[in-house]
PDB file of C-alpha atoms and ligand atoms in Angstrom:
ATOM      1  CA  MET A   1      14.308  -7.135  10.510  1.00  0.00           C
ATOM      2  CA  GLN A   2      13.160  -9.178  13.618  1.00  0.00           C
ATOM      3  CA  LYS A   3      10.862 -11.685  12.035  1.00  0.00           C
ATOM      4  CA  ILE A   4      10.989 -13.018   8.604  1.00  0.00           C
ATOM      5  CA  GLY A   5       8.433 -15.264   6.638  1.00  0.00           C
ATOM      6  CA  VAL A   6       9.620 -17.902   4.147  1.00  0.00           C
ATOM      7  CA  ILE A   7       6.987 -19.045   1.633  1.00  0.00           C
ATOM      8  CA  GLY A   8       7.903 -22.761   0.623  1.00  0.00           C
ATOM      9  CA  GLY A   9      10.279 -24.856   2.504  1.00  0.00           C
ATOM     10  CA  GLY A  10      11.693 -26.760  -0.623  1.00  0.00           C
ATOM     11  CA  THR A  11      15.364 -26.841  -1.894  1.00  0.00           C
ATOM     12  CA  MET A  12      15.673 -22.885  -1.668  1.00  0.00           C
ATOM     13  CA  GLY A  13      13.286 -21.995   0.902  1.00  0.00           C
ATOM     14  CA  SER A  14      14.706 -24.459   3.582  1.00  0.00           C
ATOM     15  CA  GLY A  15      18.232 -23.073   2.658  1.00  0.00           C
ATOM     16  CA  ILE A  16      16.891 -19.197   3.174  1.00  0.00           C
ATOM     17  CA  ALA A  17      15.106 -20.059   6.420  1.00  0.00           C
ATOM     18  CA  GLU A  18      18.214 -21.784   7.731  1.00  0.00           C
ATOM     19  CA  VAL A  19      20.616 -18.865   6.829  1.00  0.00           C
ATOM     20  CA  ALA A  20      18.020 -16.433   8.745  1.00  0.00           C
ATOM     21  CA  ALA A  21      17.649 -18.660  11.604  1.00  0.00           C
ATOM     22  CA  LYS A  22      21.248 -19.280  11.952  1.00  0.00           C
ATOM     23  CA  ASN A  23      21.601 -15.557  12.155  1.00  0.00           C
ATOM     24  CA  GLY A  24      19.291 -15.067  14.958  1.00  0.00           C
ATOM     25  CA  VAL A  25      16.166 -13.870  12.813  1.00  0.00           C
ATOM     26  CA  ASP A  26      12.840 -15.433  14.087  1.00  0.00           C
ATOM     27  CA  THR A  27      11.740 -17.313  11.015  1.00  0.00           C
ATOM     28  CA  VAL A  28       8.310 -18.781  10.040  1.00  0.00           C
ATOM     29  CA  VAL A  29       8.169 -21.304   6.985  1.00  0.00           C
ATOM     30  CA  VAL A  30       4.798 -21.711   5.378  1.00  0.00           C
ATOM     31  CA  GLU A  31       4.155 -24.913   3.304  1.00  0.00           C
ATOM     32  CA  VAL A  32       1.177 -26.020   1.445  1.00  0.00           C
ATOM     33  CA  ASP A  33      -0.221 -28.892   4.081  1.00  0.00           C
ATOM     34  CA  PRO A  34       1.061 -30.386   7.482  1.00  0.00           C
ATOM     35  CA  ALA A  35       3.030 -33.353   5.748  1.00  0.00           C
ATOM     36  CA  THR A  36       4.888 -30.914   3.709  1.00  0.00           C
ATOM     37  CA  ALA A  37       5.683 -28.623   6.435  1.00  0.00           C
ATOM     38  CA  GLU A  38       6.962 -31.557   8.330  1.00  0.00           C
ATOM     39  CA  ALA A  39       9.154 -32.717   5.560  1.00  0.00           C
ATOM     40  CA  ALA A  40      10.728 -29.134   5.344  1.00  0.00           C
ATOM     41  CA  GLN A  41      11.415 -29.151   9.135  1.00  0.00           C
ATOM     42  CA  SER A  42      12.966 -32.508   8.886  1.00  0.00           C
ATOM     43  CA  ARG A  43      15.202 -31.475   5.990  1.00  0.00           C
ATOM     44  CA  LEU A  44      16.191 -28.445   7.703  1.00  0.00           C
ATOM     45  CA  GLU A  45      16.824 -30.195  11.099  1.00  0.00           C
ATOM     46  CA  LYS A  46      19.153 -32.554   9.098  1.00  0.00           C
ATOM     47  CA  SER A  47      21.059 -29.981   7.336  1.00  0.00           C
ATOM     48  CA  ALA A  48      21.843 -28.412  10.679  1.00  0.00           C
ATOM     49  CA  ALA A  49      22.619 -31.557  12.133  1.00  0.00           C
ATOM     50  CA  ARG A  50      25.104 -32.480   9.300  1.00  0.00           C
ATOM     51  CA  ALA A  51      26.842 -28.802  10.060  1.00  0.00           C
ATOM     52  CA  VAL A  52      27.257 -29.855  13.570  1.00  0.00           C
ATOM     53  CA  GLU A  53      28.722 -33.151  12.445  1.00  0.00           C
ATOM     54  CA  ARG A  54      31.059 -31.255  10.013  1.00  0.00           C
ATOM     55  CA  ASN A  55      32.171 -28.786  12.949  1.00  0.00           C
ATOM     56  CA  LYS A  56      30.609 -25.898  11.125  1.00  0.00           C
ATOM     57  CA  MET A  57      28.385 -25.126  14.040  1.00  0.00           C
ATOM     58  CA  THR A  58      28.395 -26.202  17.634  1.00  0.00           C
ATOM     59  CA  GLN A  59      25.403 -28.046  19.451  1.00  0.00           C
ATOM     60  CA  GLU A  60      24.578 -24.936  21.117  1.00  0.00           C
ATOM     61  CA  GLU A  61      24.380 -22.820  17.826  1.00  0.00           C
ATOM     62  CA  CYS A  62      22.242 -25.849  16.249  1.00  0.00           C
ATOM     63  CA  ASP A  63      19.862 -25.749  19.096  1.00  0.00           C
ATOM     64  CA  ALA A  64      19.407 -21.760  19.075  1.00  0.00           C
ATOM     65  CA  LEU A  65      18.960 -22.117  15.099  1.00  0.00           C
ATOM     66  CA  LEU A  66      16.276 -24.512  15.590  1.00  0.00           C
ATOM     67  CA  GLY A  67      14.680 -22.415  18.300  1.00  0.00           C
ATOM     68  CA  LYS A  68      14.466 -19.506  15.956  1.00  0.00           C
ATOM     69  CA  LEU A  69      12.400 -21.628  13.295  1.00  0.00           C
ATOM     70  CA  ALA A  70       8.571 -22.282  13.293  1.00  0.00           C
ATOM     71  CA  PHE A  71       6.561 -24.200  10.639  1.00  0.00           C
ATOM     72  CA  THR A  72       3.048 -23.601   9.507  1.00  0.00           C
ATOM     73  CA  THR A  73       0.367 -23.834   6.860  1.00  0.00           C
ATOM     74  CA  THR A  74      -1.226 -20.682   7.876  1.00  0.00           C
ATOM     75  CA  PHE A  75      -0.310 -17.348   6.109  1.00  0.00           C
ATOM     76  CA  GLU A  76      -1.864 -15.414   9.014  1.00  0.00           C
ATOM     77  CA  ASP A  77       1.215 -16.202  11.186  1.00  0.00           C
ATOM     78  CA  LEU A  78       3.045 -13.859   8.818  1.00  0.00           C
ATOM     79  CA  ALA A  79       1.007 -10.868  10.011  1.00  0.00           C
ATOM     80  CA  ASP A  80       3.894  -9.078  12.030  1.00  0.00           C
ATOM     81  CA  ALA A  81       6.794 -10.107   9.603  1.00  0.00           C
ATOM     82  CA  ASP A  82       9.161  -7.526   8.513  1.00  0.00           C
ATOM     83  CA  LEU A  83      10.329  -9.325   5.541  1.00  0.00           C
ATOM     84  CA  VAL A  84       8.689 -12.456   3.548  1.00  0.00           C
ATOM     85  CA  VAL A  85      10.783 -14.349   1.124  1.00  0.00           C
ATOM     86  CA  GLU A  86       8.702 -16.443  -1.314  1.00  0.00           C
ATOM     87  CA  ALA A  87      10.195 -19.409  -2.721  1.00  0.00           C
ATOM     88  CA  VAL A  88       7.541 -21.635  -4.172  1.00  0.00           C
ATOM     89  CA  VAL A  89       7.499 -23.339  -7.799  1.00  0.00           C
ATOM     90  CA  GLU A  90       8.214 -21.252 -10.830  1.00  0.00           C
ATOM     91  CA  ILE A  91       4.694 -20.818 -12.017  1.00  0.00           C
ATOM     92  CA  PRO A  92       3.507 -17.139 -12.217  1.00  0.00           C
ATOM     93  CA  GLU A  93      -0.258 -17.886 -11.296  1.00  0.00           C
ATOM     94  CA  VAL A  94       0.904 -19.501  -8.170  1.00  0.00           C
ATOM     95  CA  LYS A  95       3.235 -16.759  -7.196  1.00  0.00           C
ATOM     96  CA  PHE A  96       0.557 -13.994  -7.862  1.00  0.00           C
ATOM     97  CA  GLU A  97      -2.037 -15.879  -5.761  1.00  0.00           C
ATOM     98  CA  ILE A  98       0.507 -15.962  -3.033  1.00  0.00           C
ATOM     99  CA  PHE A  99       1.392 -12.056  -3.235  1.00  0.00           C
ATOM    100  CA  ARG A 100      -2.179 -11.018  -3.224  1.00  0.00           C
ATOM    101  CA  THR A 101      -2.661 -13.112  -0.036  1.00  0.00           C
ATOM    102  CA  LEU A 102       0.519 -11.706   1.591  1.00  0.00           C
ATOM    103  CA  ASP A 103      -0.604  -8.107   0.576  1.00  0.00           C
ATOM    104  CA  SER A 104      -3.848  -8.697   2.534  1.00  0.00           C
ATOM    105  CA  ILE A 105      -2.125 -10.232   5.533  1.00  0.00           C
ATOM    106  CA  VAL A 106       1.352  -8.859   6.239  1.00  0.00           C
ATOM    107  CA  LYS A 107       1.571  -5.570   8.172  1.00  0.00           C
ATOM    108  CA  PRO A 108       1.648  -2.213   5.762  1.00  0.00           C
ATOM    109  CA  GLU A 109       5.131  -1.766   6.362  1.00  0.00           C
ATOM    110  CA  GLY A 110       6.154  -5.371   5.607  1.00  0.00           C
ATOM    111  CA  ILE A 111       8.590  -6.022   2.678  1.00  0.00           C
ATOM    112  CA  LEU A 112       7.595  -8.823   0.099  1.00  0.00           C
ATOM    113  CA  ALA A 113      10.448 -10.500  -1.728  1.00  0.00           C
ATOM    114  CA  SER A 114      10.389 -13.130  -4.506  1.00  0.00           C
ATOM    115  CA  ASN A 115      13.242 -15.775  -5.005  1.00  0.00           C
ATOM    116  CA  THR A 116      11.996 -16.153  -8.836  1.00  0.00           C
ATOM    117  CA  SER A 117      14.628 -17.071 -11.308  1.00  0.00           C
ATOM    118  CA  SER A 118      12.678 -15.578 -14.299  1.00  0.00           C
ATOM    119  CA  ILE A 119       9.385 -13.932 -13.478  1.00  0.00           C
ATOM    120  CA  PRO A 120       9.414 -10.199 -13.853  1.00  0.00           C
ATOM    121  CA  ILE A 121       9.344  -8.467 -10.154  1.00  0.00           C
ATOM    122  CA  VAL A 122       7.143  -5.772 -11.772  1.00  0.00           C
ATOM    123  CA  GLU A 123       4.347  -8.246 -12.673  1.00  0.00           C
ATOM    124  CA  ILE A 124       4.550  -9.659  -9.165  1.00  0.00           C
ATOM    125  CA  GLY A 125       4.519  -6.632  -7.604  1.00  0.00           C
ATOM    126  CA  ALA A 126       1.522  -5.385  -9.936  1.00  0.00           C
ATOM    127  CA  VAL A 127      -0.778  -7.788  -7.799  1.00  0.00           C
ATOM    128  CA  THR A 128      -0.312  -5.895  -4.708  1.00  0.00           C
ATOM    129  CA  GLU A 129      -0.997  -2.500  -3.371  1.00  0.00           C
ATOM    130  CA  ARG A 130       2.668  -2.014  -2.169  1.00  0.00           C
ATOM    131  CA  GLN A 131       4.679  -2.130  -5.333  1.00  0.00           C
ATOM    132  CA  GLU A 132       7.300   0.046  -3.751  1.00  0.00           C
ATOM    133  CA  GLN A 133       7.953  -2.713  -1.286  1.00  0.00           C
ATOM    134  CA  VAL A 134       8.359  -5.422  -3.636  1.00  0.00           C
ATOM    135  CA  LEU A 135      11.735  -6.935  -4.877  1.00  0.00           C
ATOM    136  CA  GLY A 136      13.428  -9.877  -6.172  1.00  0.00           C
ATOM    137  CA  MET A 137      15.839 -11.676  -3.756  1.00  0.00           C
ATOM    138  CA  HIS A 138      17.699 -14.394  -5.855  1.00  0.00           C
ATOM    139  CA  PHE A 139      19.625 -16.707  -3.600  1.00  0.00           C
ATOM    140  CA  PHE A 140      21.844 -19.299  -5.112  1.00  0.00           C
ATOM    141  CA  ASN A 141      21.849 -22.843  -4.395  1.00  0.00           C
ATOM    142  CA  PRO A 142      22.804 -23.971  -1.716  1.00  0.00           C
ATOM    143  CA  ALA A 143      21.644 -20.809  -0.124  1.00  0.00           C
ATOM    144  CA  THR A 144      23.401 -21.919   3.245  1.00  0.00           C
ATOM    145  CA  VAL A 145      26.841 -21.735   1.427  1.00  0.00           C
ATOM    146  CA  GLN A 146      26.761 -19.532  -1.655  1.00  0.00           C
ATOM    147  CA  PRO A 147      27.478 -15.908  -0.595  1.00  0.00           C
ATOM    148  CA  LEU A 148      25.661 -14.042  -3.636  1.00  0.00           C
ATOM    149  CA  VAL A 149      22.063 -12.807  -3.515  1.00  0.00           C
ATOM    150  CA  GLU A 150      20.734 -10.752  -6.318  1.00  0.00           C
ATOM    151  CA  LEU A 151      18.523  -7.979  -5.420  1.00  0.00           C
ATOM    152  CA  ILE A 152      16.280  -7.084  -8.268  1.00  0.00           C
ATOM    153  CA  TYR A 153      14.387  -3.711  -8.389  1.00  0.00           C
ATOM    154  CA  SER A 154      11.528  -3.002 -10.774  1.00  0.00           C
ATOM    155  CA  GLN A 155      10.517   0.479 -11.934  1.00  0.00           C
ATOM    156  CA  LYS A 156       8.043   0.787  -8.789  1.00  0.00           C
ATOM    157  CA  THR A 157      10.490  -0.686  -6.080  1.00  0.00           C
ATOM    158  CA  SER A 158      11.493   2.271  -3.778  1.00  0.00           C
ATOM    159  CA  GLU A 159      15.242   2.829  -2.821  1.00  0.00           C
ATOM    160  CA  GLU A 160      14.216   2.860   0.915  1.00  0.00           C
ATOM    161  CA  THR A 161      13.127  -1.055   0.196  1.00  0.00           C
ATOM    162  CA  MET A 162      16.487  -1.878  -1.543  1.00  0.00           C
ATOM    163  CA  THR A 163      18.653  -0.309   1.038  1.00  0.00           C
ATOM    164  CA  LYS A 164      16.742  -2.060   3.975  1.00  0.00           C
ATOM    165  CA  VAL A 165      17.041  -5.379   2.242  1.00  0.00           C
ATOM    166  CA  HIS A 166      20.707  -4.880   1.022  1.00  0.00           C
ATOM    167  CA  ASP A 167      21.617  -3.925   4.529  1.00  0.00           C
ATOM    168  CA  PHE A 168      19.979  -6.958   6.053  1.00  0.00           C
ATOM    169  CA  CYS A 169      21.504  -9.259   3.590  1.00  0.00           C
ATOM    170  CA  VAL A 170      25.014  -7.855   4.700  1.00  0.00           C
ATOM    171  CA  ASP A 171      24.626  -6.992   8.269  1.00  0.00           C
ATOM    172  CA  THR A 172      22.370  -9.782   9.427  1.00  0.00           C
ATOM    173  CA  LEU A 173      22.596 -12.639   6.983  1.00  0.00           C
ATOM    174  CA  GLY A 174      26.526 -12.275   6.007  1.00  0.00           C
ATOM    175  CA  LYS A 175      25.587 -12.239   2.547  1.00  0.00           C
ATOM    176  CA  SER A 176      27.243 -10.484  -0.516  1.00  0.00           C
ATOM    177  CA  PRO A 177      24.200  -8.963  -2.363  1.00  0.00           C
ATOM    178  CA  ILE A 178      24.391  -7.194  -5.848  1.00  0.00           C
ATOM    179  CA  ARG A 179      21.805  -5.006  -7.256  1.00  0.00           C
ATOM    180  CA  THR A 180      20.194  -5.697 -10.916  1.00  0.00           C
ATOM    181  CA  GLY A 181      17.502  -4.388 -12.909  1.00  0.00           C
ATOM    182  CA  ASP A 182      14.263  -6.479 -13.802  1.00  0.00           C
ATOM    183  CA  ARG A 183      15.708  -8.226 -16.869  1.00  0.00           C
ATOM    184  CA  ALA A 184      15.368 -11.869 -17.574  1.00  0.00           C
ATOM    185  CA  GLY A 185      18.356 -13.823 -16.144  1.00  0.00           C
ATOM    186  CA  PHE A 186      19.533 -10.856 -14.033  1.00  0.00           C
ATOM    187  CA  VAL A 187      23.246 -10.514 -13.915  1.00  0.00           C
ATOM    188  CA  VAL A 188      24.457 -14.055 -13.286  1.00  0.00           C
ATOM    189  CA  ASN A 189      22.226 -16.232 -15.567  1.00  0.00           C
ATOM    190  CA  ARG A 190      22.253 -13.785 -18.516  1.00  0.00           C
ATOM    191  CA  LEU A 191      26.164 -14.189 -18.505  1.00  0.00           C
ATOM    192  CA  LEU A 192      26.334 -17.938 -17.592  1.00  0.00           C
ATOM    193  CA  VAL A 193      23.512 -19.312 -19.824  1.00  0.00           C
ATOM    194  CA  PRO A 194      24.962 -18.477 -23.136  1.00  0.00           C
ATOM    195  CA  TYR A 195      28.334 -19.723 -22.228  1.00  0.00           C
ATOM    196  CA  LEU A 196      26.885 -23.141 -21.064  1.00  0.00           C
ATOM    197  CA  LEU A 197      25.066 -23.376 -24.400  1.00  0.00           C
ATOM    198  CA  GLN A 198      28.087 -22.595 -26.335  1.00  0.00           C
ATOM    199  CA  ALA A 199      29.877 -25.455 -24.588  1.00  0.00           C
ATOM    200  CA  MET A 200      26.774 -27.901 -25.396  1.00  0.00           C
ATOM    201  CA  GLU A 201      26.944 -26.933 -28.885  1.00  0.00           C
ATOM    202  CA  MET A 202      30.930 -27.423 -29.145  1.00  0.00           C
ATOM    203  CA  PHE A 203      30.159 -30.962 -27.792  1.00  0.00           C
ATOM    204  CA  ASP A 204      27.643 -31.706 -30.260  1.00  0.00           C
ATOM    205  CA  ARG A 205      29.539 -30.491 -33.297  1.00  0.00           C
ATOM    206  CA  GLY A 206      32.438 -32.706 -32.008  1.00  0.00           C
ATOM    207  CA  GLN A 207      34.888 -29.958 -31.730  1.00  0.00           C
ATOM    208  CA  ALA A 208      36.188 -31.433 -28.326  1.00  0.00           C
ATOM    209  CA  THR A 209      35.411 -34.120 -25.855  1.00  0.00           C
ATOM    210  CA  LYS A 210      33.182 -33.312 -22.799  1.00  0.00           C
ATOM    211  CA  GLU A 211      35.993 -34.096 -20.648  1.00  0.00           C
ATOM    212  CA  ASP A 212      38.248 -31.756 -22.502  1.00  0.00           C
ATOM    213  CA  ILE A 213      35.768 -29.065 -22.674  1.00  0.00           C
ATOM    214  CA  ASP A 214      35.269 -29.248 -18.965  1.00  0.00           C
ATOM    215  CA  ALA A 215      38.944 -29.609 -18.254  1.00  0.00           C
ATOM    216  CA  GLY A 216      39.735 -26.551 -20.386  1.00  0.00           C
ATOM    217  CA  MET A 217      37.512 -24.196 -18.196  1.00  0.00           C
ATOM    218  CA  ARG A 218      38.812 -25.793 -14.904  1.00  0.00           C
ATOM    219  CA  GLY A 219      42.359 -25.551 -15.873  1.00  0.00           C
ATOM    220  CA  GLY A 220      42.151 -22.256 -17.994  1.00  0.00           C
ATOM    221  CA  CYS A 221      39.975 -20.147 -16.122  1.00  0.00           C
ATOM    222  CA  ALA A 222      40.034 -21.462 -12.644  1.00  0.00           C
ATOM    223  CA  HIS A 223      36.372 -22.496 -12.569  1.00  0.00           C
ATOM    224  CA  PRO A 224      35.658 -25.222 -10.067  1.00  0.00           C
ATOM    225  CA  MET A 225      33.336 -27.071 -12.733  1.00  0.00           C
ATOM    226  CA  GLY A 226      33.366 -27.182 -16.235  1.00  0.00           C
ATOM    227  CA  PRO A 227      30.404 -26.154 -18.266  1.00  0.00           C
ATOM    228  CA  LEU A 228      28.993 -29.488 -19.146  1.00  0.00           C
ATOM    229  CA  GLU A 229      29.331 -30.857 -15.419  1.00  0.00           C
ATOM    230  CA  LEU A 230      27.664 -27.776 -14.176  1.00  0.00           C
ATOM    231  CA  SER A 231      24.738 -27.982 -16.598  1.00  0.00           C
ATOM    232  CA  ASP A 232      24.190 -31.731 -15.415  1.00  0.00           C
ATOM    233  CA  LEU A 233      24.105 -30.329 -11.893  1.00  0.00           C
ATOM    234  CA  ILE A 234      21.584 -27.643 -12.500  1.00  0.00           C
ATOM    235  CA  GLY A 235      19.525 -29.904 -14.356  1.00  0.00           C
ATOM    236  CA  LEU A 236      19.168 -29.962 -18.226  1.00  0.00           C
ATOM    237  CA  ASP A 237      15.176 -29.299 -18.113  1.00  0.00           C
ATOM    238  CA  THR A 238      15.917 -26.215 -16.061  1.00  0.00           C
ATOM    239  CA  MET A 239      18.835 -25.108 -18.498  1.00  0.00           C
ATOM    240  CA  LEU A 240      16.188 -25.537 -21.302  1.00  0.00           C
ATOM    241  CA  LEU A 241      13.555 -23.658 -19.265  1.00  0.00           C
ATOM    242  CA  VAL A 242      16.020 -20.647 -18.515  1.00  0.00           C
ATOM    243  CA  ALA A 243      17.451 -20.647 -22.008  1.00  0.00           C
ATOM    244  CA  GLU A 244      13.853 -20.272 -23.415  1.00  0.00           C
ATOM    245  CA  VAL A 245      12.810 -17.413 -21.010  1.00  0.00           C
ATOM    246  CA  LEU A 246      16.201 -15.451 -22.048  1.00  0.00           C
ATOM    247  CA  TYR A 247      15.564 -16.167 -25.723  1.00  0.00           C
ATOM    248  CA  ASP A 248      11.952 -14.893 -25.201  1.00  0.00           C
ATOM    249  CA  GLU A 249      12.974 -11.630 -23.809  1.00  0.00           C
ATOM    250  CA  PHE A 250      16.159 -10.815 -25.854  1.00  0.00           C
ATOM    251  CA  LYS A 251      15.347 -12.866 -29.170  1.00  0.00           C
ATOM    252  CA  GLU A 252      19.221 -13.120 -29.553  1.00  0.00           C
ATOM    253  CA  LYS A 253      20.757 -16.382 -31.000  1.00  0.00           C
ATOM    254  CA  LEU A 254      23.039 -16.648 -28.210  1.00  0.00           C
ATOM    255  CA  TYR A 255      20.204 -17.664 -25.850  1.00  0.00           C
ATOM    256  CA  ALA A 256      18.678 -20.079 -28.332  1.00  0.00           C
ATOM    257  CA  PRO A 257      18.479 -23.647 -26.591  1.00  0.00           C
ATOM    258  CA  PRO A 258      20.788 -25.747 -29.067  1.00  0.00           C
ATOM    259  CA  ALA A 259      19.313 -28.845 -30.698  1.00  0.00           C
ATOM    260  CA  VAL A 260      21.480 -31.091 -28.420  1.00  0.00           C
ATOM    261  CA  LEU A 261      19.739 -29.891 -25.113  1.00  0.00           C
ATOM    262  CA  LYS A 262      16.185 -30.317 -26.603  1.00  0.00           C
ATOM    263  CA  ARG A 263      17.058 -33.694 -27.850  1.00  0.00           C
ATOM    264  CA  MET A 264      18.401 -34.751 -24.257  1.00  0.00           C
ATOM    265  CA  VAL A 265      15.627 -33.398 -22.292  1.00  0.00           C
ATOM    266  CA  ALA A 266      12.924 -34.940 -24.766  1.00  0.00           C
ATOM    267  CA  ALA A 267      14.738 -38.468 -23.916  1.00  0.00           C
ATOM    268  CA  GLY A 268      14.567 -37.478 -20.456  1.00  0.00           C
ATOM    269  CA  GLU A 269      18.488 -37.123 -19.775  1.00  0.00           C
ATOM    270  CA  LEU A 270      18.151 -34.475 -17.395  1.00  0.00           C
ATOM    271  CA  GLY A 271      21.588 -34.415 -15.874  1.00  0.00           C
ATOM    272  CA  ARG A 272      22.307 -35.546 -12.387  1.00  0.00           C
ATOM    273  CA  LYS A 273      18.740 -35.717 -11.247  1.00  0.00           C
ATOM    274  CA  SER A 274      17.911 -38.544 -13.905  1.00  0.00           C
ATOM    275  CA  GLY A 275      21.151 -40.073 -13.388  1.00  0.00           C
ATOM    276  CA  LYS A 276      22.057 -39.259 -17.138  1.00  0.00           C
ATOM    277  CA  GLY A 277      23.077 -36.049 -19.042  1.00  0.00           C
ATOM    278  CA  PHE A 278      26.113 -35.242 -20.438  1.00  0.00           C
ATOM    279  CA  TYR A 279      27.773 -37.610 -17.982  1.00  0.00           C
ATOM    280  CA  ASP A 280      26.366 -40.862 -16.609  1.00  0.00           C
ATOM    281  CA  TYR A 281      25.655 -40.681 -12.918  1.00  0.00           C
ATOM    282  CA  SER A 282      24.149 -44.368 -12.493  1.00  0.00           C
TER     283      SER A 282
HETATM  284  P1  LIG B 301      11.217 -26.849  -4.665  1.00  0.00           P
HETATM  285  O1  LIG B 301      10.062 -27.524  -5.623  1.00  0.00           O
HETATM  286  O2  LIG B 301      12.243 -27.519  -4.261  1.00  0.00           O
HETATM  287  O3  LIG B 301      10.334 -25.974  -3.325  1.00  0.00           O
HETATM  288  C1  LIG B 301       9.072 -25.427  -3.677  1.00  0.00           C
HETATM  289  C2  LIG B 301       8.348 -25.585  -2.202  1.00  0.00           C
HETATM  290  O4  LIG B 301       7.071 -24.672  -2.515  1.00  0.00           O
HETATM  291  C3  LIG B 301       7.736 -26.920  -2.130  1.00  0.00           C
HETATM  292  O5  LIG B 301       8.121 -27.369  -1.172  1.00  0.00           O
HETATM  293  C4  LIG B 301       6.294 -26.959  -2.178  1.00  0.00           C
HETATM  294  O6  LIG B 301       5.464 -27.770  -1.180  1.00  0.00           O
HETATM  295  C5  LIG B 301       5.984 -25.206  -1.853  1.00  0.00           C
HETATM  296  N1  LIG B 301       4.827 -24.573  -2.136  1.00  0.00           N
HETATM  297  C6  LIG B 301       4.351 -24.595  -3.251  1.00  0.00           C
HETATM  298  N2  LIG B 301       3.174 -24.042  -3.320  1.00  0.00           N
HETATM  299  C7  LIG B 301       3.089 -23.316  -2.328  1.00  0.00           C
HETATM  300  C8  LIG B 301       2.258 -22.582  -1.619  1.00  0.00           C
HETATM  301  N3  LIG B 301       1.041 -22.108  -2.281  1.00  0.00           N
HETATM  302  N4  LIG B 301       2.245 -22.366  -0.421  1.00  0.00           N
HETATM  303  C9  LIG B 301       3.446 -22.647   0.436  1.00  0.00           C
HETATM  304  N5  LIG B 301       4.265 -23.315  -0.239  1.00  0.00           N
HETATM  305  C10 LIG B 301       4.105 -23.861  -1.386  1.00  0.00           C
HETATM  306  O7  LIG B 301      11.679 -25.369  -5.455  1.00  0.00           O
HETATM  307  P2  LIG B 301      12.926 -24.768  -5.345  1.00  0.00           P
HETATM  308  O8  LIG B 301      13.979 -25.280  -6.338  1.00  0.00           O
HETATM  309  O9  LIG B 301      13.289 -24.506  -3.868  1.00  0.00           O
HETATM  310  O10 LIG B 301      12.542 -23.064  -6.191  1.00  0.00           O
HETATM  311  C11 LIG B 301      11.805 -22.372  -5.686  1.00  0.00           C
HETATM  312  C12 LIG B 301      12.154 -20.977  -6.192  1.00  0.00           C
HETATM  313  O11 LIG B 301      13.261 -20.460  -6.201  1.00  0.00           O
HETATM  314  C13 LIG B 301      11.570 -20.873  -7.747  1.00  0.00           C
HETATM  315  O12 LIG B 301      11.032 -19.793  -7.898  1.00  0.00           O
HETATM  316  C14 LIG B 301      12.931 -21.020  -8.505  1.00  0.00           C
HETATM  317  O13 LIG B 301      12.821 -20.597  -9.837  1.00  0.00           O
HETATM  318  C15 LIG B 301      13.740 -20.393  -7.497  1.00  0.00           C
HETATM  319  N6  LIG B 301      15.245 -20.748  -7.448  1.00  0.00           N
HETATM  320  C16 LIG B 301      15.652 -22.154  -7.497  1.00  0.00           C
HETATM  321  C17 LIG B 301      17.096 -22.237  -7.494  1.00  0.00           C
HETATM  322  C18 LIG B 301      17.444 -23.750  -7.492  1.00  0.00           C
HETATM  323  O14 LIG B 301      18.791 -23.982  -7.837  1.00  0.00           O
HETATM  324  N7  LIG B 301      16.614 -24.643  -7.026  1.00  0.00           N
HETATM  325  C19 LIG B 301      17.894 -21.315  -7.257  1.00  0.00           C
HETATM  326  C20 LIG B 301      17.580 -19.907  -7.394  1.00  0.00           C
HETATM  327  C21 LIG B 301      16.249 -19.779  -7.343  1.00  0.00           C
END
């Protein structure tokens, strides 16, 4: 893969673009308007500069990385892309519209991927004429640091597509991909979310303090963070959304959002991003 496109230069898109450019891939980031494209460019330049400050990259490597990046508002710039990774807001209709556009512009052999956390890949692929070349590429935040990429295949995704993207992740991006079928939560969130919800319920019922719950999992299971700290970091609104998607699909009580989570989100307590969650960050 010589050239990739990234749709959306937000939290995930800018991280994905940085990883690709750092590894020598020509990378074009598409944003909605010039101001947002400029903001994405500046976010990425700052992130690369920070890596130089922390001795994670030399100035020459940083210059080479920035030289591999382009920012645009024009989808037509992706006509010759080998792979496009979409990372825009988690709203199905917005993603469907983008995939229709990409399908009409990107060369026929180009592969189209979505970084969606919850929308079925089969539904995204169905709006295109190339369903066998559509897959999920679920990067983790921050994409520059986290080694995992979940590669999601629908019933329509071809083995050739999965192998090409798997090899690109390993050989070019230096990531550690895993494969998963197209079920809500994929592998990681399907396992992680019930655990986080249980910790919330345990706290709400007064079984243990939040500090002790978190200390229990750090000290007993060598987790770098306890479940309530981690929920605050993810954002309690995001937690609620993901739990609802999982519950909708599996209808199992272990995915049902607990009352405490609903109460906190309704009160605007969203975790770190609002300054208050299970802990106070103000
Ligand atoms: P974000 O809001 O930070 O960024 C989205 C970007 O997409 C924005 O910059 C926005 O301007 C741009 N955008 C919106 N519509 C567009 C369009 N039509 N064309 C081009 N650009 C457009 O969102 P994010 O947190 O980076 O999430 C993006 C995707 O990644 C979502 O599907 C989310 O579920 C998934 N995801 C997020 C995380 C996370 O921790 N944030 C982790 C894994 C996956």
